[in-house]
Amino acid sequence: MLAVVVLAAAGIAVPAANATEESAPRGTSVAPAAVPAHAVTGYWQNFNNGATVQTLAEVQDQYDIIAVSFADATSTPGEVSFNLDSAGLGGYTVEQFKADLAAKKADGKSVILSIGGEKGAVAVNDDASAGAFADSAYRLMQEYGFDGVDIDLENGLNSTYMTQALKSLSVKAGSGFVLTMAPQTIDMQSTSNEYFKTALNVKDMLTVVNMQYYNSGSMLGCDGKVYSQGSVDFLTALACIQLEGGLDPSQVGIGVPASTRGAGSGYVEPSVVNNALDCLTQGTNCGSFKPSKTYPGLRGAMTWSTNWDAAAGSAWSNAVGPHVHSLP
């Protein structure tokens, strides 16, 4: 999504019974908080690409879910690791990162590990890689205290084996597991697409799909009409596909860049995001497209990234955050 496009321009759980089999060192044991009914998700950059460098402690308070970007692929298919870019982040240490993560959780936030990004080459295509994914992701949850994972795989996804991996991870993680996804618009145009199928396959454990409404080009809405990115209609007519395609409203969020520098295209003013939220939840402030019904349980909104938001004076989170949190 997220990482490469942005670079070019400058989408703890209670362990299960088998947790004792894991040998990874344990991080802090702060209990997971429930994700709010209406939540704001923000991606935190584990690298410096010109946006404001932040510690986790400095992430704006409006964010309910913080997706740490990104996990790294290893030489073992499906396996993921996490390597804090201490040098790029001004000497931020692993110890301080863990302490900041625990403090965010104690403040009621969910902190998850994002898998992928546009360059993320994590392949889960068979039983072995599905197992490696689940085992390694769970070890990282234990070591750092992550509440779950975000799936942001933009180079192909096998619904059969990713479903298998996520169900296995959920069993390991137990209650409080947070699972988010950040597909591109093309990935959610039809329920026959692998990403959409995966979301439906794990619907019983899925927290939210924050589709990337940017770097997209024009796409079909649920009414069969073509809509251009950067408009309220683009946000609402494409969200409608997910809402009518089987996801619960609580599992749908609107993903947008925090500033014009956050993506190559598709930026909209925060007021447009708020209008789209109103249109979908209450039937007000719509553009030319108006859904046939309202979805008051809509989860909320996401942005790439908390760092680009900070670089723009936190204008996005200051406008969209209170609006999301005030939804009925």
Short mmCIF file of C-alpha atoms in Angstrom, two decimals:
data_model
loop_
_atom_site.label_atom_id
_atom_site.label_comp_id
_atom_site.label_asym_id
_atom_site.label_seq_id
_atom_site.Cartn_x
_atom_site.Cartn_y
_atom_site.Cartn_z
CA MET A 1 0.00 0.00 0.00
CA LEU A 2 1.13 1.89 1.72
CA ALA A 3 4.88 1.77 2.01
CA VAL A 4 6.04 1.72 -1.58
CA VAL A 5 3.43 4.07 -2.93
CA VAL A 6 4.20 6.53 -0.19
CA LEU A 7 7.92 6.30 -0.83
CA ALA A 8 7.29 6.88 -4.47
CA ALA A 9 5.00 9.76 -3.68
CA ALA A 10 7.27 11.79 -1.39
CA GLY A 11 -4.00 -0.35 2.60
CA ILE A 12 -1.74 -9.26 24.35
CA ALA A 13 -4.34 -11.81 23.62
CA VAL A 14 -5.12 -14.51 26.13
CA PRO A 15 -3.08 -17.57 25.07
CA ALA A 16 -4.82 -20.76 24.07
CA ALA A 17 -4.02 -24.03 25.79
CA ASN A 18 -1.18 -24.84 23.37
CA ALA A 19 0.56 -21.54 24.06
CA THR A 20 3.00 -23.28 26.39
CA GLU A 21 4.52 -24.94 23.35
CA GLU A 22 5.83 -21.55 22.19
CA SER A 23 9.40 -20.75 23.19
CA ALA A 24 9.44 -17.05 22.25
CA PRO A 25 10.12 -14.64 25.12
CA ARG A 26 6.98 -13.02 26.44
CA GLY A 27 6.33 -9.34 26.22
CA THR A 28 4.26 -7.40 28.67
CA SER A 29 0.96 -9.05 29.63
CA VAL A 30 -1.43 -6.14 29.36
CA ALA A 31 -4.94 -7.47 28.80
CA PRO A 32 -6.50 -6.62 25.41
CA ALA A 33 -9.14 -3.92 25.27
CA ALA A 34 -12.30 -4.33 23.24
CA VAL A 35 -12.25 -2.45 19.95
CA PRO A 36 -14.83 0.37 20.09
CA ALA A 37 -18.01 -0.05 18.07
CA HIS A 38 -16.87 2.93 15.97
CA ALA A 39 -13.11 2.93 15.61
CA VAL A 40 -10.29 4.80 13.89
CA THR A 41 -7.35 2.81 12.54
CA GLY A 42 -3.96 4.33 11.77
CA TYR A 43 -0.80 2.81 10.33
CA TRP A 44 2.40 3.61 12.21
CA GLN A 45 5.55 3.67 10.09
CA ASN A 46 8.52 1.62 11.22
CA PHE A 47 10.72 3.62 8.84
CA ASN A 48 11.51 7.21 7.92
CA ASN A 49 10.31 8.28 4.48
CA GLY A 50 9.94 12.00 5.06
CA ALA A 51 6.85 11.87 7.24
CA THR A 52 7.08 12.83 10.92
CA VAL A 53 9.03 10.20 12.84
CA GLN A 54 7.01 9.04 15.85
CA THR A 55 7.42 6.72 18.76
CA LEU A 56 4.34 4.66 19.53
CA ALA A 57 3.83 6.89 22.55
CA GLU A 58 3.48 9.88 20.23
CA VAL A 59 0.69 8.36 18.11
CA GLN A 60 -2.35 10.63 18.29
CA ASP A 61 -4.97 9.67 20.86
CA GLN A 62 -7.82 9.55 18.30
CA TYR A 63 -6.49 6.24 16.95
CA ASP A 64 -8.15 3.17 18.46
CA ILE A 65 -6.27 0.59 16.38
CA ILE A 66 -2.59 1.18 15.62
CA ALA A 67 -1.17 -1.03 12.86
CA VAL A 68 2.60 -1.28 13.10
CA SER A 69 3.99 -1.33 9.57
CA PHE A 70 5.37 -3.74 8.59
CA ALA A 71 6.34 -7.32 9.41
CA ASP A 72 9.14 -8.74 7.28
CA ALA A 73 9.23 -11.96 5.29
CA THR A 74 11.94 -14.46 6.13
CA SER A 75 13.59 -17.11 3.96
CA THR A 76 10.98 -19.60 5.21
CA PRO A 77 7.77 -19.38 3.13
CA GLY A 78 4.94 -17.87 5.16
CA GLU A 79 7.09 -16.96 8.14
CA VAL A 80 7.19 -13.35 9.31
CA SER A 81 9.52 -11.39 11.60
CA PHE A 82 9.57 -7.88 12.98
CA ASN A 83 12.67 -5.69 13.02
CA LEU A 84 12.38 -2.28 14.64
CA ASP A 85 14.19 0.35 12.54
CA SER A 86 15.93 1.87 15.55
CA ALA A 87 18.42 3.82 13.46
CA GLY A 88 15.78 5.27 11.13
CA LEU A 89 13.60 6.17 14.09
CA GLY A 90 16.25 8.20 15.88
CA GLY A 91 17.53 5.52 18.24
CA TYR A 92 14.14 4.16 19.32
CA THR A 93 14.98 0.99 21.26
CA VAL A 94 13.12 -2.29 21.30
CA GLU A 95 12.71 -1.97 25.06
CA GLN A 96 11.09 1.46 24.73
CA PHE A 97 8.93 0.25 21.84
CA LYS A 98 7.60 -2.60 23.99
CA ALA A 99 6.98 -0.25 26.90
CA ASP A 100 5.16 2.24 24.67
CA LEU A 101 3.08 -0.56 23.17
CA ALA A 102 2.07 -1.73 26.64
CA ALA A 103 1.16 1.83 27.61
CA LYS A 104 -1.05 2.23 24.54
CA LYS A 105 -2.81 -1.00 25.41
CA ALA A 106 -3.26 0.12 28.99
CA ASP A 107 -4.89 3.24 27.56
CA GLY A 108 -7.45 1.08 25.77
CA LYS A 109 -5.84 0.98 22.33
CA SER A 110 -5.29 -2.10 20.17
CA VAL A 111 -1.82 -2.44 18.64
CA ILE A 112 -1.45 -4.94 15.82
CA LEU A 113 1.27 -6.00 13.38
CA SER A 114 0.63 -5.28 9.71
CA ILE A 115 1.75 -7.99 7.31
CA GLY A 116 2.72 -6.89 3.82
CA GLY A 117 2.63 -3.45 2.27
CA GLU A 118 3.17 -3.09 -1.45
CA LYS A 119 6.64 -4.66 -1.19
CA GLY A 120 5.63 -7.30 1.30
CA ALA A 121 6.40 -10.69 -0.19
CA VAL A 122 4.76 -12.99 2.33
CA ALA A 123 3.42 -16.05 0.49
CA VAL A 124 0.96 -18.42 2.17
CA ASN A 125 0.21 -21.00 -0.49
CA ASP A 126 0.29 -24.44 1.18
CA ASP A 127 -0.08 -26.19 4.51
CA ALA A 128 3.53 -25.63 5.54
CA SER A 129 3.54 -21.88 4.84
CA ALA A 130 0.15 -21.48 6.54
CA GLY A 131 1.57 -23.12 9.63
CA ALA A 132 4.74 -21.02 9.49
CA PHE A 133 2.65 -17.87 9.23
CA ALA A 134 0.47 -18.72 12.22
CA ASP A 135 3.37 -19.89 14.39
CA SER A 136 5.61 -16.90 13.65
CA ALA A 137 2.84 -14.31 13.97
CA TYR A 138 1.86 -15.78 17.33
CA ARG A 139 5.46 -15.69 18.56
CA LEU A 140 5.61 -11.98 17.68
CA MET A 141 2.33 -11.35 19.48
CA GLN A 142 3.82 -13.00 22.55
CA GLU A 143 7.18 -11.26 22.32
CA TYR A 144 5.95 -7.71 21.73
CA GLY A 145 2.40 -7.77 23.04
CA PHE A 146 0.62 -7.23 19.72
CA ASP A 147 -3.16 -7.76 19.90
CA GLY A 148 -3.36 -9.29 16.44
CA VAL A 149 -2.47 -8.78 12.80
CA ASP A 150 -3.42 -6.75 9.77
CA ILE A 151 -3.39 -8.41 6.34
CA ASP A 152 -2.11 -5.98 3.70
CA LEU A 153 -0.88 -8.36 1.03
CA GLU A 154 -0.92 -6.67 -2.35
CA ASN A 155 0.94 -9.22 -4.44
CA GLY A 156 -1.59 -11.99 -4.44
CA LEU A 157 -3.40 -13.95 -1.76
CA ASN A 158 -4.57 -17.55 -1.64
CA SER A 159 -7.90 -17.61 0.18
CA THR A 160 -7.71 -21.30 1.09
CA TYR A 161 -4.38 -21.18 2.87
CA MET A 162 -4.64 -17.66 4.26
CA THR A 163 -7.94 -18.69 5.83
CA GLN A 164 -6.23 -21.73 7.28
CA ALA A 165 -3.38 -19.61 8.65
CA LEU A 166 -5.65 -17.02 10.23
CA LYS A 167 -7.94 -19.59 11.84
CA SER A 168 -4.91 -21.32 13.33
CA LEU A 169 -3.55 -18.01 14.60
CA SER A 170 -6.90 -17.13 16.13
CA VAL A 171 -6.99 -20.39 18.07
CA LYS A 172 -3.48 -19.74 19.39
CA ALA A 173 -4.25 -16.13 20.32
CA GLY A 174 -7.56 -16.79 22.02
CA SER A 175 -9.96 -14.08 23.13
CA GLY A 176 -9.21 -10.48 22.25
CA PHE A 177 -7.59 -11.32 18.90
CA VAL A 178 -7.83 -8.34 16.53
CA LEU A 179 -7.83 -9.06 12.80
CA THR A 180 -7.93 -6.30 10.21
CA MET A 181 -7.42 -6.21 6.45
CA ALA A 182 -6.44 -3.48 4.00
CA PRO A 183 -7.23 -4.71 0.49
CA GLN A 184 -6.97 -2.57 -2.60
CA THR A 185 -10.22 -1.54 -4.30
CA ILE A 186 -9.80 -4.13 -7.07
CA ASP A 187 -9.61 -6.86 -4.42
CA MET A 188 -13.11 -6.11 -3.14
CA GLN A 189 -15.02 -5.61 -6.38
CA SER A 190 -16.49 -9.12 -6.24
CA THR A 191 -17.05 -11.83 -3.65
CA SER A 192 -15.23 -14.17 -6.05
CA ASN A 193 -11.95 -12.32 -5.52
CA GLU A 194 -9.47 -14.08 -3.24
CA TYR A 195 -9.25 -11.23 -0.74
CA PHE A 196 -13.03 -10.90 -0.45
CA LYS A 197 -13.36 -14.68 -0.10
CA THR A 198 -10.78 -14.65 2.69
CA ALA A 199 -12.66 -11.90 4.52
CA LEU A 200 -15.89 -13.87 4.32
CA ASN A 201 -14.15 -17.11 5.33
CA VAL A 202 -12.91 -15.51 8.57
CA LYS A 203 -15.97 -13.39 9.21
CA ASP A 204 -16.47 -14.96 12.63
CA MET A 205 -13.14 -13.48 13.84
CA LEU A 206 -12.74 -10.46 11.55
CA THR A 207 -12.60 -7.04 13.20
CA VAL A 208 -12.64 -4.72 10.17
CA VAL A 209 -11.75 -4.45 6.49
CA ASN A 210 -10.30 -1.00 5.81
CA MET A 211 -10.17 -1.00 2.03
CA GLN A 212 -7.71 1.45 0.45
CA TYR A 213 -9.78 4.01 -1.44
CA TYR A 214 -6.67 5.46 -3.12
CA ASN A 215 -3.99 4.74 -5.73
CA SER A 216 -6.89 3.05 -7.46
CA GLY A 217 -8.37 4.72 -10.50
CA SER A 218 -12.07 4.47 -11.27
CA MET A 219 -14.04 1.50 -9.98
CA LEU A 220 -17.55 0.09 -10.12
CA GLY A 221 -19.96 0.85 -7.29
CA CYS A 222 -22.62 -1.54 -6.04
CA ASP A 223 -25.11 0.05 -8.47
CA GLY A 224 -22.97 -0.93 -11.48
CA LYS A 225 -21.94 2.64 -12.22
CA VAL A 226 -18.32 3.76 -12.52
CA TYR A 227 -17.05 6.17 -9.88
CA SER A 228 -13.81 8.14 -9.77
CA GLN A 229 -11.63 8.18 -6.67
CA GLY A 230 -11.49 11.33 -4.62
CA SER A 231 -15.24 11.78 -4.18
CA VAL A 232 -17.83 10.94 -1.56
CA ASP A 233 -19.58 8.71 -4.12
CA PHE A 234 -16.40 6.66 -4.58
CA LEU A 235 -16.29 5.99 -0.86
CA THR A 236 -19.95 5.16 -0.39
CA ALA A 237 -20.68 3.21 -3.60
CA LEU A 238 -17.65 0.96 -3.11
CA ALA A 239 -18.32 0.43 0.59
CA CYS A 240 -21.79 -0.70 -0.46
CA ILE A 241 -20.26 -3.68 -2.31
CA GLN A 242 -18.75 -4.98 0.91
CA LEU A 243 -21.85 -4.18 2.96
CA GLU A 244 -24.13 -6.00 0.54
CA GLY A 245 -21.59 -8.73 -0.22
CA GLY A 246 -21.70 -10.41 3.16
CA LEU A 247 -19.62 -8.38 5.60
CA ASP A 248 -21.28 -7.02 8.70
CA PRO A 249 -21.34 -3.19 8.87
CA SER A 250 -19.07 -3.43 11.91
CA GLN A 251 -16.50 -5.04 9.63
CA VAL A 252 -16.33 -2.20 7.10
CA GLY A 253 -14.13 0.88 7.35
CA ILE A 254 -13.09 3.63 4.93
CA GLY A 255 -9.33 3.81 4.27
CA VAL A 256 -7.85 7.07 2.96
CA PRO A 257 -4.52 8.94 2.96
CA ALA A 258 -3.94 11.39 5.81
CA SER A 259 -2.57 14.04 3.45
CA THR A 260 -1.78 14.65 -0.21
CA ARG A 261 1.73 13.36 0.51
CA GLY A 262 0.44 10.08 1.88
CA ALA A 263 -0.45 8.51 -1.47
CA GLY A 264 -0.03 9.04 -5.18
CA SER A 265 -3.73 9.71 -5.72
CA GLY A 266 -7.11 9.50 -4.03
CA TYR A 267 -6.68 12.01 -1.21
CA VAL A 268 -9.94 13.55 0.00
CA GLU A 269 -10.49 16.25 2.59
CA PRO A 270 -11.50 14.94 6.03
CA SER A 271 -14.92 16.54 5.51
CA VAL A 272 -15.50 14.18 2.56
CA VAL A 273 -14.70 11.18 4.77
CA ASN A 274 -17.13 12.46 7.38
CA ASN A 275 -19.82 12.99 4.73
CA ALA A 276 -19.33 9.42 3.53
CA LEU A 277 -19.66 8.13 7.09
CA ASP A 278 -22.88 10.13 7.51
CA CYS A 279 -24.24 8.88 4.21
CA LEU A 280 -23.60 5.23 5.04
CA THR A 281 -24.75 5.35 8.66
CA GLN A 282 -27.58 7.88 8.50
CA GLY A 283 -28.41 8.57 4.84
CA THR A 284 -27.33 12.22 5.05
CA ASN A 285 -24.60 14.23 3.28
CA CYS A 286 -24.56 11.81 0.34
CA GLY A 287 -23.43 12.71 -3.14
CA SER A 288 -25.22 11.45 -6.25
CA PHE A 289 -25.12 7.89 -4.89
CA LYS A 290 -27.35 7.12 -1.94
CA PRO A 291 -27.50 3.57 -0.57
CA SER A 292 -30.91 1.94 -0.41
CA LYS A 293 -30.54 1.54 3.35
CA THR A 294 -28.32 2.78 6.14
CA TYR A 295 -25.66 0.91 8.08
CA PRO A 296 -25.46 2.52 11.53
CA GLY A 297 -23.05 -0.15 12.76
CA LEU A 298 -20.31 0.85 10.28
CA ARG A 299 -16.97 0.47 12.05
CA GLY A 300 -15.27 3.72 11.03
CA ALA A 301 -12.24 4.93 9.11
CA MET A 302 -8.55 4.24 8.56
CA THR A 303 -5.64 6.34 7.38
CA TRP A 304 -2.17 5.92 5.99
CA SER A 305 -0.49 7.00 8.15
CA THR A 306 -0.29 8.39 11.69
CA ASN A 307 3.07 9.82 10.61
CA TRP A 308 1.71 11.64 7.56
CA ASP A 309 -1.16 12.81 9.75
CA ALA A 310 1.35 14.26 12.21
CA ALA A 311 3.26 15.91 9.37
CA ALA A 312 0.05 17.74 8.44
CA GLY A 313 -0.64 18.92 11.98
CA SER A 314 -2.89 15.93 12.79
CA ALA A 315 -5.64 17.60 10.75
CA TRP A 316 -7.05 14.24 9.63
CA SER A 317 -7.36 12.60 13.04
CA ASN A 318 -8.57 15.83 14.66
CA ALA A 319 -11.44 16.01 12.16
CA VAL A 320 -12.30 12.38 11.43
CA GLY A 321 -11.60 10.93 14.88
CA PRO A 322 -14.26 12.85 16.81
CA HIS A 323 -16.74 12.29 13.97
CA VAL A 324 -16.22 8.52 14.01
CA HIS A 325 -16.48 8.41 17.78
CA SER A 326 -19.72 10.40 17.74
CA LEU A 327 -21.49 8.10 15.25
CA PRO A 328 -24.75 6.77 16.69
#
